[in-house]
Amino acid sequence: MSNEKIIYVERETFVKNGNTYFSYFIKGNVRGKNIKVAVVPPDKGGYTVLDIVFGKEMAAELVIKPFEIKDEASGKVITGNSYGVVSYDEDGTDYECAIKPYRASDKALLNMLVR
């Protein structure tokens, strides 16, 4: 992604049952339509990791990692992307957490956005 525009994962607060939480999303524009893609960590414990990655910031950089898996039995090759969010300290130390689209529709929107 070095030549491409940096995409940011953002967060905002919401209150549920008297507790404050963060929701995570990616904003973009596909074919002239503003979109908001909900993303989540791969498991519930990932929210703590996301809190560390974001620190005091409300946005962090999206990381896209292409993958290719070959099914040995059929010979079929499956390709796709895995996603993460990363931030850096002043000394260059990186903090990264895997994320995934929340719903199937979020997955479709994210695929359209990163093309």
PDB file of C-alpha atoms in Angstrom:
ATOM      1  CA  MET A   1       0.000   0.000   0.000  1.00  0.00           C
ATOM      2  CA  SER A   2       2.972   2.327  -0.161  1.00  0.00           C
ATOM      3  CA  ASN A   3       1.765   4.037  -3.361  1.00  0.00           C
ATOM      4  CA  GLU A   4      -1.883   4.000  -2.357  1.00  0.00           C
ATOM      5  CA  LYS A   5      -3.913   6.319  -0.194  1.00  0.00           C
ATOM      6  CA  ILE A   6      -3.834   5.401   3.489  1.00  0.00           C
ATOM      7  CA  ILE A   7      -7.182   4.179   4.793  1.00  0.00           C
ATOM      8  CA  TYR A   8      -7.950   4.778   8.439  1.00  0.00           C
ATOM      9  CA  VAL A   9      -9.950   2.760  10.918  1.00  0.00           C
ATOM     10  CA  GLU A  10     -11.793   5.173  13.173  1.00  0.00           C
ATOM     11  CA  ARG A  11     -13.602   4.744  16.454  1.00  0.00           C
ATOM     12  CA  GLU A  12     -16.392   6.505  18.274  1.00  0.00           C
ATOM     13  CA  THR A  13     -17.971   6.059  21.665  1.00  0.00           C
ATOM     14  CA  PHE A  14     -21.436   4.800  22.457  1.00  0.00           C
ATOM     15  CA  VAL A  15     -23.217   4.113  25.749  1.00  0.00           C
ATOM     16  CA  LYS A  16     -24.953   0.821  26.514  1.00  0.00           C
ATOM     17  CA  ASN A  17     -26.429  -0.072  29.897  1.00  0.00           C
ATOM     18  CA  GLY A  18     -24.667   2.901  31.466  1.00  0.00           C
ATOM     19  CA  ASN A  19     -21.212   1.835  30.214  1.00  0.00           C
ATOM     20  CA  THR A  20     -19.186   3.594  27.524  1.00  0.00           C
ATOM     21  CA  TYR A  21     -17.726   1.496  24.702  1.00  0.00           C
ATOM     22  CA  PHE A  22     -16.028   2.082  21.352  1.00  0.00           C
ATOM     23  CA  SER A  23     -17.323   1.040  17.943  1.00  0.00           C
ATOM     24  CA  TYR A  24     -14.820   0.735  15.088  1.00  0.00           C
ATOM     25  CA  PHE A  25     -15.427   1.572  11.446  1.00  0.00           C
ATOM     26  CA  ILE A  26     -13.904   2.610   8.131  1.00  0.00           C
ATOM     27  CA  LYS A  27     -15.436   5.490   6.184  1.00  0.00           C
ATOM     28  CA  GLY A  28     -15.115   5.709   2.432  1.00  0.00           C
ATOM     29  CA  ASN A  29     -16.822   6.429  -0.853  1.00  0.00           C
ATOM     30  CA  VAL A  30     -17.788   3.826  -3.436  1.00  0.00           C
ATOM     31  CA  ARG A  31     -19.349   4.983  -6.723  1.00  0.00           C
ATOM     32  CA  GLY A  32     -20.262   8.338  -5.209  1.00  0.00           C
ATOM     33  CA  LYS A  33     -21.960   6.824  -2.157  1.00  0.00           C
ATOM     34  CA  ASN A  34     -20.551   7.469   1.315  1.00  0.00           C
ATOM     35  CA  ILE A  35     -20.166   4.211   3.212  1.00  0.00           C
ATOM     36  CA  LYS A  36     -19.319   3.189   6.758  1.00  0.00           C
ATOM     37  CA  VAL A  37     -17.900  -0.319   7.227  1.00  0.00           C
ATOM     38  CA  ALA A  38     -18.222  -1.769  10.734  1.00  0.00           C
ATOM     39  CA  VAL A  39     -15.154  -3.748  11.855  1.00  0.00           C
ATOM     40  CA  VAL A  40     -14.482  -5.826  14.959  1.00  0.00           C
ATOM     41  CA  PRO A  41     -11.566  -7.781  16.423  1.00  0.00           C
ATOM     42  CA  PRO A  42     -11.528 -11.537  15.695  1.00  0.00           C
ATOM     43  CA  ASP A  43     -12.583 -12.335  19.284  1.00  0.00           C
ATOM     44  CA  LYS A  44     -13.993 -10.521  22.315  1.00  0.00           C
ATOM     45  CA  GLY A  45     -10.555 -10.185  23.957  1.00  0.00           C
ATOM     46  CA  GLY A  46      -9.429  -8.206  20.918  1.00  0.00           C
ATOM     47  CA  TYR A  47     -11.174  -5.081  22.198  1.00  0.00           C
ATOM     48  CA  THR A  48      -8.460  -4.720  24.840  1.00  0.00           C
ATOM     49  CA  VAL A  49      -5.832  -5.038  22.105  1.00  0.00           C
ATOM     50  CA  LEU A  50      -7.635  -2.405  20.011  1.00  0.00           C
ATOM     51  CA  ASP A  51      -7.645  -0.048  23.020  1.00  0.00           C
ATOM     52  CA  ILE A  52      -3.859  -0.433  23.217  1.00  0.00           C
ATOM     53  CA  VAL A  53      -3.380   0.060  19.467  1.00  0.00           C
ATOM     54  CA  PHE A  54      -5.504   3.225  19.388  1.00  0.00           C
ATOM     55  CA  GLY A  55      -4.155   4.617  22.674  1.00  0.00           C
ATOM     56  CA  LYS A  56      -5.579   8.123  23.013  1.00  0.00           C
ATOM     57  CA  GLU A  57      -6.167   8.508  19.253  1.00  0.00           C
ATOM     58  CA  MET A  58      -9.502   8.095  17.485  1.00  0.00           C
ATOM     59  CA  ALA A  59      -8.015   6.768  14.213  1.00  0.00           C
ATOM     60  CA  ALA A  60      -5.309   4.300  13.192  1.00  0.00           C
ATOM     61  CA  GLU A  61      -4.023   2.977   9.873  1.00  0.00           C
ATOM     62  CA  LEU A  62      -5.651   0.016   8.132  1.00  0.00           C
ATOM     63  CA  VAL A  63      -3.257  -2.797   7.191  1.00  0.00           C
ATOM     64  CA  ILE A  64      -4.177  -5.048   4.262  1.00  0.00           C
ATOM     65  CA  LYS A  65      -2.397  -8.393   3.936  1.00  0.00           C
ATOM     66  CA  PRO A  66      -3.182 -10.390   0.776  1.00  0.00           C
ATOM     67  CA  PHE A  67      -3.182 -14.162   1.168  1.00  0.00           C
ATOM     68  CA  GLU A  68      -3.272 -17.180  -1.099  1.00  0.00           C
ATOM     69  CA  ILE A  69      -4.125 -20.701   0.042  1.00  0.00           C
ATOM     70  CA  LYS A  70      -3.914 -23.772  -2.170  1.00  0.00           C
ATOM     71  CA  ASP A  71      -6.215 -26.706  -1.480  1.00  0.00           C
ATOM     72  CA  GLU A  72      -3.881 -29.669  -1.980  1.00  0.00           C
ATOM     73  CA  ALA A  73      -6.732 -32.084  -2.712  1.00  0.00           C
ATOM     74  CA  SER A  74      -8.434 -30.074  -5.462  1.00  0.00           C
ATOM     75  CA  GLY A  75      -5.588 -27.801  -6.490  1.00  0.00           C
ATOM     76  CA  LYS A  76      -7.918 -24.814  -6.177  1.00  0.00           C
ATOM     77  CA  VAL A  77      -6.294 -21.556  -5.089  1.00  0.00           C
ATOM     78  CA  ILE A  78      -8.223 -19.296  -2.736  1.00  0.00           C
ATOM     79  CA  THR A  79      -7.158 -15.649  -2.528  1.00  0.00           C
ATOM     80  CA  GLY A  80      -8.284 -12.785  -0.352  1.00  0.00           C
ATOM     81  CA  ASN A  81      -7.209 -10.198   2.177  1.00  0.00           C
ATOM     82  CA  SER A  82      -6.811 -10.202   5.916  1.00  0.00           C
ATOM     83  CA  TYR A  83      -7.025  -6.897   7.748  1.00  0.00           C
ATOM     84  CA  GLY A  84      -5.484  -5.246  10.749  1.00  0.00           C
ATOM     85  CA  VAL A  85      -5.053  -1.863  12.346  1.00  0.00           C
ATOM     86  CA  VAL A  86      -1.673  -0.405  13.306  1.00  0.00           C
ATOM     87  CA  SER A  87      -0.294   2.600  15.149  1.00  0.00           C
ATOM     88  CA  TYR A  88       3.230   3.715  15.992  1.00  0.00           C
ATOM     89  CA  ASP A  89       4.878   5.257  19.047  1.00  0.00           C
ATOM     90  CA  GLU A  90       7.229   8.216  18.722  1.00  0.00           C
ATOM     91  CA  ASP A  91      10.183   5.780  18.776  1.00  0.00           C
ATOM     92  CA  GLY A  92       8.733   3.753  15.876  1.00  0.00           C
ATOM     93  CA  THR A  93       7.384   0.834  17.923  1.00  0.00           C
ATOM     94  CA  ASP A  94       4.343  -0.593  16.147  1.00  0.00           C
ATOM     95  CA  TYR A  95       1.159  -1.874  17.767  1.00  0.00           C
ATOM     96  CA  GLU A  96      -1.102  -4.022  15.602  1.00  0.00           C
ATOM     97  CA  CYS A  97      -4.379  -5.901  15.984  1.00  0.00           C
ATOM     98  CA  ALA A  98      -6.258  -8.066  13.497  1.00  0.00           C
ATOM     99  CA  ILE A  99      -9.753  -6.920  12.552  1.00  0.00           C
ATOM    100  CA  LYS A 100     -12.536  -8.295  10.387  1.00  0.00           C
ATOM    101  CA  PRO A 101     -15.731  -6.935   8.847  1.00  0.00           C
ATOM    102  CA  TYR A 102     -18.675  -7.219  11.248  1.00  0.00           C
ATOM    103  CA  ARG A 103     -21.333  -8.468   8.803  1.00  0.00           C
ATOM    104  CA  ALA A 104     -21.330  -9.991   5.319  1.00  0.00           C
ATOM    105  CA  SER A 105     -22.469  -6.613   3.954  1.00  0.00           C
ATOM    106  CA  ASP A 106     -19.494  -4.933   5.666  1.00  0.00           C
ATOM    107  CA  LYS A 107     -17.205  -7.483   4.012  1.00  0.00           C
ATOM    108  CA  ALA A 108     -18.670  -6.669   0.590  1.00  0.00           C
ATOM    109  CA  LEU A 109     -18.309  -2.912   1.167  1.00  0.00           C
ATOM    110  CA  LEU A 110     -14.707  -3.280   2.382  1.00  0.00           C
ATOM    111  CA  ASN A 111     -13.813  -5.342  -0.695  1.00  0.00           C
ATOM    112  CA  MET A 112     -15.260  -2.596  -2.909  1.00  0.00           C
ATOM    113  CA  LEU A 113     -13.405   0.104  -0.993  1.00  0.00           C
ATOM    114  CA  VAL A 114      -9.929  -1.481  -1.138  1.00  0.00           C
ATOM    115  CA  ARG A 115      -9.968  -2.409  -4.844  1.00  0.00           C
TER     116      ARG A 115
END
